[in-house]
Coordinates of C-alpha atoms in Angstrom, one line a residue:
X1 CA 8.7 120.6 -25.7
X2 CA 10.9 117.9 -24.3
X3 CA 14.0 116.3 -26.0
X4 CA 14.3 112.7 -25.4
X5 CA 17.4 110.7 -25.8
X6 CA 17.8 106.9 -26.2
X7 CA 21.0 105.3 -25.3
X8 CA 22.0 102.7 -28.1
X9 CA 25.1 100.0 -28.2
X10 CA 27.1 102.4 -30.1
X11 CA 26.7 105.1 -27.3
X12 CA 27.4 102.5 -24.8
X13 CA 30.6 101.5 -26.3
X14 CA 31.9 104.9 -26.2
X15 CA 31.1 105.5 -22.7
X16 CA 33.9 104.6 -19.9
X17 CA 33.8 104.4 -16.5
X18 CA 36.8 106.4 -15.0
X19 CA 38.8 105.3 -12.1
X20 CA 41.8 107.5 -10.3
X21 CA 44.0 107.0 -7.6
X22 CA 46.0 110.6 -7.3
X23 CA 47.2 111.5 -10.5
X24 CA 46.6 108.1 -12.0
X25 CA 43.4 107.1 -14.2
X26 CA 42.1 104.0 -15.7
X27 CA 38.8 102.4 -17.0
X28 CA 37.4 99.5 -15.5
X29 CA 39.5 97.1 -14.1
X30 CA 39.6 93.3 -14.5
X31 CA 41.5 90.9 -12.2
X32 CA 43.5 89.2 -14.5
X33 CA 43.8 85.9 -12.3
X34 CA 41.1 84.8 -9.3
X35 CA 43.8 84.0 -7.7
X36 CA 45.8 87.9 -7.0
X37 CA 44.9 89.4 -3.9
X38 CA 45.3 92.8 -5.6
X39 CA 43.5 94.5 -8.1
X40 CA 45.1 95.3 -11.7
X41 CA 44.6 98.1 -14.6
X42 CA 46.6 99.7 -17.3
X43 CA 47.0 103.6 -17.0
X44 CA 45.3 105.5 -19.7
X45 CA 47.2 108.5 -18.8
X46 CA 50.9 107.0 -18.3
X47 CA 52.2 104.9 -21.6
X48 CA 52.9 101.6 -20.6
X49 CA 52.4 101.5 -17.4
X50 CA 50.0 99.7 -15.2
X51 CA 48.7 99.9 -11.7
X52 CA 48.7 97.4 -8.9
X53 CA 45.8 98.5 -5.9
X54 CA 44.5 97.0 -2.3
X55 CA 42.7 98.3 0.6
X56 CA 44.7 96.3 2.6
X57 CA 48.0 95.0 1.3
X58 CA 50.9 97.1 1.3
X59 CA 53.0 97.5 -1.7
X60 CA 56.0 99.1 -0.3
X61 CA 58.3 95.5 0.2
X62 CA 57.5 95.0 -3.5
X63 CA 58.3 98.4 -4.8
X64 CA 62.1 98.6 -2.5
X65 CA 62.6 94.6 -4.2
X66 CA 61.9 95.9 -7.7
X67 CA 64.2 98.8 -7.5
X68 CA 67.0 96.7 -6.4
X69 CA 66.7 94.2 -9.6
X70 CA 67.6 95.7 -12.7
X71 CA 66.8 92.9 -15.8
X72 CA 64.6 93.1 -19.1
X73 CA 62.6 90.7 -18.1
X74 CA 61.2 92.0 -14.7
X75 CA 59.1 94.7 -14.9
X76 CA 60.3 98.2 -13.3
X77 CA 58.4 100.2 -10.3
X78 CA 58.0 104.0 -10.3
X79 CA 55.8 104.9 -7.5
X80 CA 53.7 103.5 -4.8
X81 CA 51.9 104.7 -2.0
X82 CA 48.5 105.4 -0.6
X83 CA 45.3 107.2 -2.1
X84 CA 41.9 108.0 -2.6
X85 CA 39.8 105.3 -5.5
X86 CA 37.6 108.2 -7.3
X87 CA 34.9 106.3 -9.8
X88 CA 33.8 109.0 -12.3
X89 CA 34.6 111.6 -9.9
X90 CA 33.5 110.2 -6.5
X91 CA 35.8 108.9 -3.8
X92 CA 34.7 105.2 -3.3
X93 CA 37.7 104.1 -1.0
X94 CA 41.5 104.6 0.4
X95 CA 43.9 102.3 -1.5
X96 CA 47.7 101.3 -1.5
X97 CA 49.1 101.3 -5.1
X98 CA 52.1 100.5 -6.9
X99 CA 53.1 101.2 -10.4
X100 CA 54.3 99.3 -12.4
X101 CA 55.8 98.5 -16.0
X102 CA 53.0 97.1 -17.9
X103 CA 53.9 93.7 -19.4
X104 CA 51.7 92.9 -22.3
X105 CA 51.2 89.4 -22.9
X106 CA 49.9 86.2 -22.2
X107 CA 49.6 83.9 -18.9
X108 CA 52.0 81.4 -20.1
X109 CA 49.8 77.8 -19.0
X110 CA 46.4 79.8 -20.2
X111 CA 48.4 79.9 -23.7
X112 CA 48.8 76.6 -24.3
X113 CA 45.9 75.3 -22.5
X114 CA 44.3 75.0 -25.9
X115 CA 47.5 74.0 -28.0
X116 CA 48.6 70.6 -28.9
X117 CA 51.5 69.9 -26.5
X118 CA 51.7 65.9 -27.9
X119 CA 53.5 67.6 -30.6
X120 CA 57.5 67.8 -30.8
X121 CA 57.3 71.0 -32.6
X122 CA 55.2 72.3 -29.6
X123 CA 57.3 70.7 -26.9
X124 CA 60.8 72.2 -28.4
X125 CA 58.8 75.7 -28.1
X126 CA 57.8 75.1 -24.9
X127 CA 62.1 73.9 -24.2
X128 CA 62.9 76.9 -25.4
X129 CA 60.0 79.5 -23.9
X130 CA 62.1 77.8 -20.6
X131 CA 65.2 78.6 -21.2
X132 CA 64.3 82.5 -21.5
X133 CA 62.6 82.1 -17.9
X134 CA 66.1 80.9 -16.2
X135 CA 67.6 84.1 -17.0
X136 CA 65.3 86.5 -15.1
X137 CA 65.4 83.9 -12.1
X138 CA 68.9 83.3 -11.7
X139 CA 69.3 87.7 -11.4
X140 CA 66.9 87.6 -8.8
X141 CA 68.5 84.9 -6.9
X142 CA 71.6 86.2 -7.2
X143 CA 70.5 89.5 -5.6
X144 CA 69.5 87.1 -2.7
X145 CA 65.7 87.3 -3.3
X146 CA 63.2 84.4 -3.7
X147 CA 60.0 84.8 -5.7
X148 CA 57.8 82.3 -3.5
X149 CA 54.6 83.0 -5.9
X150 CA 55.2 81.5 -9.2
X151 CA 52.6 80.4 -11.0
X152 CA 50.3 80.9 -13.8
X153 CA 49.6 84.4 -14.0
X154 CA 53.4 85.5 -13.1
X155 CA 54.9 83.7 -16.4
X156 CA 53.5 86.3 -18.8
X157 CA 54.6 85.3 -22.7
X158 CA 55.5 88.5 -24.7
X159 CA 55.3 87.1 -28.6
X160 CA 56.7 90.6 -29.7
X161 CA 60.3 89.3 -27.9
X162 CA 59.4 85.3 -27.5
X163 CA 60.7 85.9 -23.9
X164 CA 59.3 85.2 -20.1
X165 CA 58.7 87.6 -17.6
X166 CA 58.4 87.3 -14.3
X167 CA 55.6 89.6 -12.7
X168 CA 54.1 89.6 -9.2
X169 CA 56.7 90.4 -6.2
X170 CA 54.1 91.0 -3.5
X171 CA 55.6 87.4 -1.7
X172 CA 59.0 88.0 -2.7
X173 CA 61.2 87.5 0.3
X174 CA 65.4 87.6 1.2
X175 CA 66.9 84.5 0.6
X176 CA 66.3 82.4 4.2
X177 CA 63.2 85.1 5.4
X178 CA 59.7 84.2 6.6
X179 CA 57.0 83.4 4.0
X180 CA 54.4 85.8 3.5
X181 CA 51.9 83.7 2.1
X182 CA 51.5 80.8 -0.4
X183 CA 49.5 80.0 -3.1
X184 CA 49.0 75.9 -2.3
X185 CA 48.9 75.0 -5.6
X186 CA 52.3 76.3 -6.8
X187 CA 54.2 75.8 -2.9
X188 CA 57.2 74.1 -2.8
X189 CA 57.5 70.9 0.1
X190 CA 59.6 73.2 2.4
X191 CA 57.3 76.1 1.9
X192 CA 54.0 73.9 3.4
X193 CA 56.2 73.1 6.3
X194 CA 57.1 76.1 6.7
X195 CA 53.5 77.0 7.0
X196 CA 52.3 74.5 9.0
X197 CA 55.1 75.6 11.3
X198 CA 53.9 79.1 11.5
X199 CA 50.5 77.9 12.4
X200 CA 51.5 76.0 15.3
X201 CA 54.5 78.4 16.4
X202 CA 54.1 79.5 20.0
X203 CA 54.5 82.7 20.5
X204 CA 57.6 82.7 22.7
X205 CA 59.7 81.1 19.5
X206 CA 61.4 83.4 17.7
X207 CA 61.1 83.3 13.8
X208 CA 64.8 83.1 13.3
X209 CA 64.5 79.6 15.1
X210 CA 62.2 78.7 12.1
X211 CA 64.3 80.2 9.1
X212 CA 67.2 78.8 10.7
X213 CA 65.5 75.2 10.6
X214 CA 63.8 75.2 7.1
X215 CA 65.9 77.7 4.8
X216 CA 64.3 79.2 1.6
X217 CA 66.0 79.7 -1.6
X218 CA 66.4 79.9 -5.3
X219 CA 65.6 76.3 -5.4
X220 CA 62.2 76.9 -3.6
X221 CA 61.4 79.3 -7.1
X222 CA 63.0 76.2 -9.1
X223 CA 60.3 73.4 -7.7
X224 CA 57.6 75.9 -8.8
X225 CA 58.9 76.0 -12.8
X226 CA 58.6 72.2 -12.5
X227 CA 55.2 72.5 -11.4
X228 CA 53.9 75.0 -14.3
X229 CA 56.6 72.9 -16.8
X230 CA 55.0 70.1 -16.0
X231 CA 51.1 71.3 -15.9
X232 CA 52.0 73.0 -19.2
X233 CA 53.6 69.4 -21.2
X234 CA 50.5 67.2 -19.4
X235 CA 47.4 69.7 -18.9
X236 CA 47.6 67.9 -15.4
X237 CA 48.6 69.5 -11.7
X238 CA 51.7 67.5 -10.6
X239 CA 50.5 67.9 -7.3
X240 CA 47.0 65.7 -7.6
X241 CA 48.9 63.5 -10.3
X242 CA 52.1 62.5 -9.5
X243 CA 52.6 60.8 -12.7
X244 CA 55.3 60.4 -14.9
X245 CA 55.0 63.1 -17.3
X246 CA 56.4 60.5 -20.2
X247 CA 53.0 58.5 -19.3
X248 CA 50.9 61.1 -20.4
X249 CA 52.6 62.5 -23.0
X250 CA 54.8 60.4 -25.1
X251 CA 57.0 63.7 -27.5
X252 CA 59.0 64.4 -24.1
X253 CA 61.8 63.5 -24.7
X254 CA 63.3 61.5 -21.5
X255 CA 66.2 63.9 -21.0
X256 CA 63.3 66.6 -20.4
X257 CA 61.2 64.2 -17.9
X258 CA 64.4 63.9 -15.7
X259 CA 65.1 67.6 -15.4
X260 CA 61.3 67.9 -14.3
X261 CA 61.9 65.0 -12.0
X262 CA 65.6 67.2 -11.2
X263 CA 63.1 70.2 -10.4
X264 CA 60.4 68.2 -8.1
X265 CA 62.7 66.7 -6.0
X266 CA 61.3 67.0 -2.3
X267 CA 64.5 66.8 -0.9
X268 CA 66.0 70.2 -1.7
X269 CA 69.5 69.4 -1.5
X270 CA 68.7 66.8 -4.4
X271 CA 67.0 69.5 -6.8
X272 CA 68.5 70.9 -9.6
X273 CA 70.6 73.6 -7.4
X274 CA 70.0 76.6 -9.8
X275 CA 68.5 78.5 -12.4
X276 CA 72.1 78.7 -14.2
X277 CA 71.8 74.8 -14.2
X278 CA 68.3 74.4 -15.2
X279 CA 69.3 76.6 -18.1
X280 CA 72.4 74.2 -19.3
X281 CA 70.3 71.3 -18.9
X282 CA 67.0 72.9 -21.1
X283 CA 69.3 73.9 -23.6
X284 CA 71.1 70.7 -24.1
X285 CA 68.2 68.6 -25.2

């Protein structure tokens, strides 16, 4: 006589697919953001940790940036390398990894996407949710690094500690390097030329010629905050706007709308110059 078995929704919740990459497992993974080049889970073996993988980026620039920085607010690395993707036991595919801190909480524009931002008790949240991001910024920079990727999905909101992190190094660069990439959206004036340079570059010019010509800096990181600052406070992208965020929403106050227009400044030698600044401005409103 045969046994049957039927599996029901309660079995099916209990079941978990297993991922590993060496000593590493996780369940099924889910990018966070369709914009990441890289896929993203949270160890179930390592507490609080998380695990950044690719078939084809390398994590290695990332990992040597993170171990130079050293603030609460920037998550720690603790290995990275290459290995074998096992699903449930079977090798799927080589991968580079990095691990990572795991930050726990929320993409910060995603979080008030559904909030009422034409309210001053939200705006003076979202003034002060700022001023914790200048912090963070202003370390890096003054380690000589520029983020080049900020955007929604690096600002991650923990509500435990009402702070901003910073997350995502992967285009990180020294202060007056090459991009490695941009993500359109969120890229700075001199980070499009930049671009556009690269494509057209002949190969007999040497990229310090180009770094030496458009320089990269903290102030590139700074005209990205405007951006998400401003996308936050108007539920609009400054870059197919260009309005006057007082237009849209009329509980900013005007000291605010000229530190975002401080921030957006194409010219960079008339943008607010630093992250130290932006935070003496933010907090004198």
């Amino acid at each position: 006589m045969t046994t049957r078995y039927r599996i029901t929704d309660k079995d099916r919740k209990i079941y978990h697919v297993m991922y590993r990459i060496n000593k590493y497992q996780f369940n099924e993974f889910k990018c966070q953001a369709s914009l990441h080049k890289s896929n993203y889970a949270v160890l179930i073996n390592v507490p609080d940790k998380g695990i950044k993988y690719s078939p084809d980026f390398d994590f290695s620039e990332e990992y040597y940036i993170l171990k130079e920085l050293n603030h609460p607010q920037i998550p720690t690395a603790s290995d990275f390398g290459q290995g074998e993707l096992f699903r449930d036991g079977k090798f799927l595919i080589k991968q580079n990894f990095i691990v990572l801190q795991h930050i726990n909480g929320y993409d910060l524009v995603e979080y008030y996407s559904e909030k009422d931002v034409e309210n001053a008790v939200t705006v003076e949240e979202i003034i002060k949710l700022f001023i914790t991001v200048c912090d963070p910024l202003q370390h890096l920079h003054n380690k000589h690094y520029v983020h080049c990727d900020l955007k929604p999905g690096h600002l991650i909101l923990n509500q435990r500690t009402g702070l901003i992190h910073l997350i995502d190094f992967e285009l990180a660069i020294k202060r007056g390097g090459i991009i490695k990439g941009i993500s359109r959206e969120y890229a700075s004036p001199e980070q499009l030329q930049m671009l556009n340079y690269l494509k057209d570059l002949p190969r007999k010019v040497h990229y310090e010629a180009l770094s030496s010509s458009i320089r990269l800096d903290g102030r590139t990181d700074l005209y990205a905050v405007g951006l998400i600052l401003y996308q936050i406070l108007t539920k609009k992208l400054w870059q197919s706007e260009k309005i006057l965020p007082r237009k849209m929403n009329s509980q900013i106050p005007q000291r605010l709308e000229d530190i975002l227009n401080g921030l957006l400044e194409v010219n960079v030698a008339n943008r607010i110059p630093s992250a130290e600044e932006l935070k003496s401005l933010l907090s004198n409103i």
